[in-house]
């Protein structure tokens, strides 16, 4: 049986790196414990390649994340997503493509 793949979405911009990394890691751990295959956008590139994000910029980074979202069955929204432009866009795209909203 195939595990349902869930994308985590939430605020990143404007938060301290350690804060958003913890927020996403905590939810990833919780979702994995529930049996989901999880896509954590903060882990899409190994940390040694984070400089790539600085080169490609916000728009292309968001497009890369959306490509991953579109390959998922569900999306989980971290608290505070309403104040994040990127998370609002990810949620709208998930709704447009009937990607299930996962609630814990």
mmCIF file of C-alpha atoms in Angstrom:
data_model
loop_
_atom_site.group_PDB
_atom_site.id
_atom_site.type_symbol
_atom_site.label_atom_id
_atom_site.label_comp_id
_atom_site.label_asym_id
_atom_site.label_seq_id
_atom_site.Cartn_x
_atom_site.Cartn_y
_atom_site.Cartn_z
ATOM 1 C CA UNK A 1 0.000 0.000 0.000
ATOM 2 C CA UNK A 2 1.349 3.425 -1.040
ATOM 3 C CA UNK A 3 1.781 6.005 1.716
ATOM 4 C CA UNK A 4 -0.002 9.292 1.224
ATOM 5 C CA UNK A 5 2.538 12.028 0.448
ATOM 6 C CA UNK A 6 2.016 15.294 2.363
ATOM 7 C CA UNK A 7 3.658 18.652 1.722
ATOM 8 C CA UNK A 8 4.268 20.965 4.701
ATOM 9 C CA UNK A 9 3.531 24.644 4.150
ATOM 10 C CA UNK A 10 4.010 27.541 6.517
ATOM 11 C CA UNK A 11 5.780 30.796 7.246
ATOM 12 C CA UNK A 12 9.515 31.018 6.562
ATOM 13 C CA UNK A 13 10.320 34.553 5.400
ATOM 14 C CA UNK A 14 10.804 36.925 8.310
ATOM 15 C CA UNK A 15 11.421 34.178 10.883
ATOM 16 C CA UNK A 16 14.759 33.246 12.397
ATOM 17 C CA UNK A 17 16.221 30.211 10.588
ATOM 18 C CA UNK A 18 16.230 28.047 13.737
ATOM 19 C CA UNK A 19 12.568 28.922 14.422
ATOM 20 C CA UNK A 20 11.164 27.919 11.040
ATOM 21 C CA UNK A 21 13.425 24.853 10.849
ATOM 22 C CA UNK A 22 12.070 23.682 14.207
ATOM 23 C CA UNK A 23 8.466 24.396 13.175
ATOM 24 C CA UNK A 24 8.812 22.351 9.995
ATOM 25 C CA UNK A 25 10.835 19.536 11.627
ATOM 26 C CA UNK A 26 8.323 19.154 14.472
ATOM 27 C CA UNK A 27 5.423 18.818 12.002
ATOM 28 C CA UNK A 28 7.437 16.479 9.785
ATOM 29 C CA UNK A 29 8.096 14.187 12.758
ATOM 30 C CA UNK A 30 4.427 14.262 13.782
ATOM 31 C CA UNK A 31 3.172 13.517 10.263
ATOM 32 C CA UNK A 32 5.698 10.678 9.773
ATOM 33 C CA UNK A 33 4.579 9.152 13.072
ATOM 34 C CA UNK A 34 1.061 9.097 11.619
ATOM 35 C CA UNK A 35 2.317 7.136 8.602
ATOM 36 C CA UNK A 36 2.621 9.886 6.000
ATOM 37 C CA UNK A 37 5.451 10.251 3.497
ATOM 38 C CA UNK A 38 6.413 13.894 4.129
ATOM 39 C CA UNK A 39 7.851 16.584 1.856
ATOM 40 C CA UNK A 40 9.509 19.219 4.019
ATOM 41 C CA UNK A 41 10.473 22.187 1.793
ATOM 42 C CA UNK A 42 13.178 23.247 4.251
ATOM 43 C CA UNK A 43 14.971 19.985 3.423
ATOM 44 C CA UNK A 44 14.603 19.896 -0.357
ATOM 45 C CA UNK A 45 18.253 20.827 -0.799
ATOM 46 C CA UNK A 46 21.048 19.649 1.498
ATOM 47 C CA UNK A 47 22.299 22.507 3.691
ATOM 48 C CA UNK A 48 25.603 22.654 1.805
ATOM 49 C CA UNK A 49 23.624 23.782 -1.283
ATOM 50 C CA UNK A 50 21.529 26.513 0.377
ATOM 51 C CA UNK A 51 23.557 29.111 -1.513
ATOM 52 C CA UNK A 52 21.584 28.042 -4.611
ATOM 53 C CA UNK A 53 18.456 29.642 -3.111
ATOM 54 C CA UNK A 54 20.285 32.962 -2.857
ATOM 55 C CA UNK A 55 21.243 32.754 -6.547
ATOM 56 C CA UNK A 56 17.864 31.695 -7.976
ATOM 57 C CA UNK A 57 15.851 34.025 -5.755
ATOM 58 C CA UNK A 58 12.463 33.856 -4.068
ATOM 59 C CA UNK A 59 10.317 33.364 -7.196
ATOM 60 C CA UNK A 60 12.233 30.380 -8.528
ATOM 61 C CA UNK A 61 12.546 28.892 -5.051
ATOM 62 C CA UNK A 62 8.771 29.100 -4.664
ATOM 63 C CA UNK A 63 8.244 27.526 -8.099
ATOM 64 C CA UNK A 64 10.570 24.667 -7.118
ATOM 65 C CA UNK A 65 8.562 24.134 -3.924
ATOM 66 C CA UNK A 66 5.262 24.256 -5.831
ATOM 67 C CA UNK A 67 6.521 21.566 -8.219
ATOM 68 C CA UNK A 68 7.038 19.350 -5.158
ATOM 69 C CA UNK A 69 3.592 20.270 -3.800
ATOM 70 C CA UNK A 70 1.962 19.223 -7.070
ATOM 71 C CA UNK A 71 3.437 15.756 -6.622
ATOM 72 C CA UNK A 72 1.756 15.340 -3.226
ATOM 73 C CA UNK A 73 -1.606 13.940 -2.133
ATOM 74 C CA UNK A 74 -2.066 16.349 0.777
ATOM 75 C CA UNK A 75 -0.879 19.610 2.284
ATOM 76 C CA UNK A 76 -0.454 20.459 5.963
ATOM 77 C CA UNK A 77 -0.549 24.147 6.936
ATOM 78 C CA UNK A 78 1.606 25.237 9.892
ATOM 79 C CA UNK A 79 0.018 27.805 12.212
ATOM 80 C CA UNK A 80 0.589 31.321 10.962
ATOM 81 C CA UNK A 81 0.422 30.331 7.284
ATOM 82 C CA UNK A 82 -2.174 33.077 6.734
ATOM 83 C CA UNK A 83 0.534 35.741 7.113
ATOM 84 C CA UNK A 84 2.888 34.134 4.582
ATOM 85 C CA UNK A 85 2.520 35.052 0.893
ATOM 86 C CA UNK A 86 4.202 31.815 -0.162
ATOM 87 C CA UNK A 87 2.067 29.612 2.101
ATOM 88 C CA UNK A 88 -1.123 31.352 0.938
ATOM 89 C CA UNK A 89 -0.115 30.675 -2.659
ATOM 90 C CA UNK A 90 0.677 27.031 -1.865
ATOM 91 C CA UNK A 91 -2.712 26.597 -0.219
ATOM 92 C CA UNK A 92 -4.502 28.196 -3.185
ATOM 93 C CA UNK A 93 -2.667 25.899 -5.591
ATOM 94 C CA UNK A 94 -3.507 22.881 -3.422
ATOM 95 C CA UNK A 95 -7.190 23.876 -3.509
ATOM 96 C CA UNK A 96 -7.094 24.437 -7.278
ATOM 97 C CA UNK A 97 -5.673 20.954 -7.855
ATOM 98 C CA UNK A 98 -7.814 19.213 -5.197
ATOM 99 C CA UNK A 99 -4.857 18.387 -2.975
ATOM 100 C CA UNK A 100 -6.295 17.331 0.361
ATOM 101 C CA UNK A 101 -5.895 19.654 3.363
ATOM 102 C CA UNK A 102 -4.498 17.550 6.224
ATOM 103 C CA UNK A 103 -5.502 18.516 9.751
ATOM 104 C CA UNK A 104 -3.959 17.063 12.897
#
